[in-house]
Coordinates of C-alpha atoms in Angstrom, one line a residue:
M1 CA 122.5 -183.6 0.5
S2 CA 126.0 -183.3 -0.9
D3 CA 128.2 -180.7 0.6
V4 CA 129.7 -179.9 -2.9
K5 CA 128.2 -178.5 -6.0
T6 CA 129.4 -178.2 -9.6
C7 CA 129.3 -174.7 -11.0
S8 CA 127.2 -174.4 -14.2
R9 CA 129.7 -172.0 -15.7
C10 CA 133.2 -173.1 -14.8
R11 CA 132.2 -176.7 -14.2
E12 CA 134.4 -177.0 -11.1
A13 CA 133.1 -178.8 -8.0
K14 CA 133.2 -176.5 -5.0
P15 CA 131.9 -176.5 -1.4
L16 CA 128.3 -175.2 -1.0
D17 CA 129.5 -172.1 0.7
G18 CA 131.2 -171.1 -2.6
F19 CA 127.7 -170.5 -4.0
S20 CA 125.2 -167.7 -3.0
Y21 CA 121.9 -168.6 -1.4
R22 CA 118.8 -169.0 -3.6
A23 CA 115.6 -170.1 -2.0
D24 CA 113.8 -171.5 -5.1
R25 CA 116.4 -174.1 -5.9
P26 CA 116.4 -177.6 -4.4
D27 CA 119.8 -177.2 -2.9
K28 CA 119.1 -173.6 -1.9
R29 CA 122.2 -172.4 -3.9
Q30 CA 122.8 -170.5 -7.1
A31 CA 123.8 -172.5 -10.2
R32 CA 127.0 -170.4 -10.6
C33 CA 129.7 -170.2 -8.0
K34 CA 130.4 -166.8 -6.5
P35 CA 133.3 -165.8 -8.7
C36 CA 131.5 -166.9 -11.9
A37 CA 128.3 -165.0 -10.8
A38 CA 130.4 -161.9 -10.2
A39 CA 132.0 -162.3 -13.6
V40 CA 128.6 -162.5 -15.3
V41 CA 127.5 -159.3 -13.6
A42 CA 130.8 -157.6 -14.6
E43 CA 130.3 -158.7 -18.2
W44 CA 126.7 -157.5 -18.3
R45 CA 127.8 -154.1 -17.1
R46 CA 130.6 -154.0 -19.7
Q47 CA 128.1 -154.9 -22.5
N48 CA 125.3 -152.5 -21.2
P49 CA 127.2 -149.4 -20.1
E50 CA 124.2 -147.1 -20.3
Q51 CA 121.9 -149.3 -18.3
A52 CA 124.7 -149.8 -15.7
R53 CA 125.2 -146.1 -15.4
E54 CA 121.5 -145.5 -15.0
Q55 CA 121.3 -148.1 -12.2
S56 CA 124.3 -146.4 -10.5
R57 CA 122.6 -143.0 -10.9
R58 CA 119.3 -144.2 -9.4
R59 CA 121.2 -145.7 -6.4
R60 CA 123.1 -142.4 -5.9
D61 CA 119.8 -140.6 -5.8
R62 CA 118.3 -143.0 -3.3
V63 CA 121.4 -142.6 -1.1
Q64 CA 121.3 -138.9 -1.2
A65 CA 117.6 -138.8 -0.4
S66 CA 118.2 -141.1 2.6
T67 CA 121.0 -139.1 4.2
P68 CA 119.9 -137.0 7.1
E69 CA 123.2 -135.2 7.5
P70 CA 126.7 -135.5 5.9
F71 CA 129.2 -137.8 7.3
T72 CA 132.7 -139.1 6.5
R73 CA 134.4 -142.5 6.4
S74 CA 136.0 -141.5 9.7
D75 CA 132.6 -141.2 11.2
V76 CA 131.7 -144.6 10.0
L77 CA 134.9 -146.1 11.4
A78 CA 134.4 -144.4 14.7
S79 CA 130.8 -145.8 14.9
W80 CA 132.1 -149.3 14.2
A81 CA 134.9 -148.9 16.7
E82 CA 132.4 -147.8 19.4
N83 CA 130.4 -151.0 18.7
D84 CA 133.4 -153.3 18.3
I85 CA 132.8 -154.0 14.7
D86 CA 135.8 -155.1 12.7
P87 CA 135.9 -153.1 9.4
D88 CA 138.0 -155.8 7.7
T89 CA 135.5 -158.6 8.4
C90 CA 132.1 -159.2 6.8
F91 CA 129.5 -158.4 9.5
Y92 CA 127.3 -161.2 8.3
C93 CA 129.3 -164.3 7.3
G94 CA 132.5 -163.5 9.1
A95 CA 134.7 -163.7 5.9
P96 CA 137.9 -161.7 6.1
D97 CA 136.5 -159.2 3.6
G98 CA 134.9 -155.9 4.4
S99 CA 135.4 -154.5 0.9
T100 CA 131.9 -153.2 0.6
I101 CA 129.6 -151.3 2.9
D102 CA 126.0 -152.5 3.4
H103 CA 122.9 -150.7 4.7
F104 CA 121.6 -153.0 7.3
M105 CA 118.1 -151.6 6.8
P106 CA 117.9 -151.2 3.0
I107 CA 117.6 -147.7 1.7
S108 CA 114.9 -148.8 -0.8
T109 CA 112.4 -148.5 2.1
D110 CA 111.5 -145.7 4.4
L111 CA 113.3 -147.5 7.2
G112 CA 116.8 -147.4 5.6
Y113 CA 118.8 -144.3 6.4
N114 CA 122.3 -143.6 5.0
M115 CA 124.0 -143.0 8.3
P116 CA 126.9 -144.6 10.2
A117 CA 124.6 -146.4 12.6
N118 CA 122.9 -148.2 9.7
L119 CA 126.1 -149.2 7.9
R120 CA 128.0 -152.5 8.2
P121 CA 131.2 -153.9 6.6
C122 CA 130.3 -156.6 4.2
C123 CA 131.7 -158.9 1.6
K124 CA 130.5 -158.4 -1.9
F125 CA 128.8 -161.8 -2.0
C126 CA 126.6 -161.2 1.1
Q127 CA 125.8 -157.7 -0.2
V128 CA 124.5 -159.1 -3.4
S129 CA 122.6 -162.0 -1.7
K130 CA 121.0 -159.7 0.9
G131 CA 120.1 -156.9 -1.5
A132 CA 116.9 -155.2 -0.3
S133 CA 115.8 -158.1 1.8
N134 CA 114.4 -157.8 5.3
P135 CA 117.7 -158.2 7.1
Y136 CA 116.4 -160.4 9.9
E137 CA 114.6 -162.8 7.6
W138 CA 117.7 -162.9 5.3
I139 CA 120.0 -163.7 8.2
E140 CA 117.7 -166.4 9.5
R141 CA 117.3 -167.9 6.0
T142 CA 120.9 -168.0 5.1
G143 CA 122.3 -168.8 8.6
N144 CA 124.7 -165.8 8.4
W145 CA 124.2 -164.9 12.0
P146 CA 126.6 -162.1 12.9
A147 CA 129.2 -163.5 15.3
K148 CA 128.6 -160.6 17.7
W149 CA 125.0 -161.9 18.1
G150 CA 126.3 -165.2 19.5
G151 CA 124.2 -167.3 17.2
P152 CA 120.5 -167.4 16.4
L153 CA 118.4 -165.0 18.5
T154 CA 116.3 -166.4 21.3
G155 CA 113.9 -165.0 23.9
T156 CA 113.5 -161.3 24.1
D157 CA 116.0 -160.6 21.3
L158 CA 114.0 -162.9 18.9
R159 CA 110.7 -161.3 19.8
L160 CA 112.2 -157.8 19.2
A161 CA 113.6 -159.0 15.8
Q162 CA 110.1 -160.4 14.9
V163 CA 108.5 -157.0 15.7
A164 CA 111.1 -155.2 13.6
S165 CA 110.6 -157.7 10.8
A166 CA 106.8 -157.1 10.8
M167 CA 107.2 -153.3 10.8
F168 CA 109.8 -153.6 8.0
N169 CA 107.4 -155.6 5.8
D170 CA 104.5 -153.2 6.5
A171 CA 106.6 -150.3 5.5
K172 CA 107.9 -152.1 2.4
A173 CA 104.4 -152.7 1.3
D174 CA 103.5 -149.1 1.8
Q175 CA 106.5 -147.2 0.4
G176 CA 104.3 -144.4 -0.9
R177 CA 104.1 -142.7 2.5
Q178 CA 106.7 -141.4 4.9
L179 CA 106.7 -142.9 8.4
S180 CA 105.7 -140.6 11.2
A181 CA 108.1 -139.6 13.8
D182 CA 106.3 -141.9 16.3
E183 CA 106.5 -144.8 13.9
V184 CA 110.2 -144.3 13.4
T185 CA 110.9 -144.0 17.1
R186 CA 108.9 -147.2 17.8
L187 CA 110.6 -149.1 15.0
L188 CA 114.1 -148.1 15.9
G189 CA 113.4 -149.0 19.6
S190 CA 112.4 -152.5 18.5
I191 CA 115.5 -152.9 16.4
V192 CA 117.8 -152.5 19.4
M193 CA 118.3 -156.2 20.0
A194 CA 121.6 -156.2 21.8
P195 CA 124.2 -153.6 22.9
E196 CA 126.4 -154.6 20.0
V197 CA 123.6 -153.7 17.5
S198 CA 122.8 -150.2 18.3
Y199 CA 120.9 -147.6 16.3
V200 CA 120.1 -144.0 17.0
Q201 CA 116.9 -142.2 15.9
P202 CA 117.6 -140.4 12.6
A203 CA 116.2 -137.1 11.5
E204 CA 113.5 -137.1 8.9
K205 CA 114.7 -138.0 5.5
P206 CA 115.4 -135.0 3.3
A207 CA 112.6 -134.4 0.8
E208 CA 113.6 -135.4 -2.7
E209 CA 114.0 -132.5 -5.0
T210 CA 111.4 -132.2 -7.8
S211 CA 113.0 -129.5 -9.9

């Protein structure tokens, strides 16, 4: 397989890592390069301002409902410093770009809390590619193993990740219910794969307001 690809939009030949991952394509890459893909999204938002605002509003609502207690950027930076996470480097691909913040466990499921322990610095391309995917499966699929993990997981770490992945998928398929305190404790215990990837047990998610 060639290590270069021609973008369908700008028609420039670029290295494969200049294209986001896409599982259903023969070369496992998007047709557009990353800059062109970002430009297409920006153009869609410009042409569809109401839909873009509604998407942003729904995300803000999800974040608010997933926040056990208020925190500041200083709290996030302190958490990263404690775990030796560079705020200027993408946690996943290692690019010198920490311009966005990613929820390691996506907030679209009951397992994703908006709290410092669940946040990671991220480049915009990895954030879009990862989306609401199971983080362990996405990392294995794309090969974006965090440098702090020392490469693909093996042994006990791999088994713990597999347990966490299974519980993640179960919860994603059953989003209509809130996990019990015991389930949350068991899940978060299985996610702790290494000292560098530490999580704390969150409080229950605040109930969404209905009025």
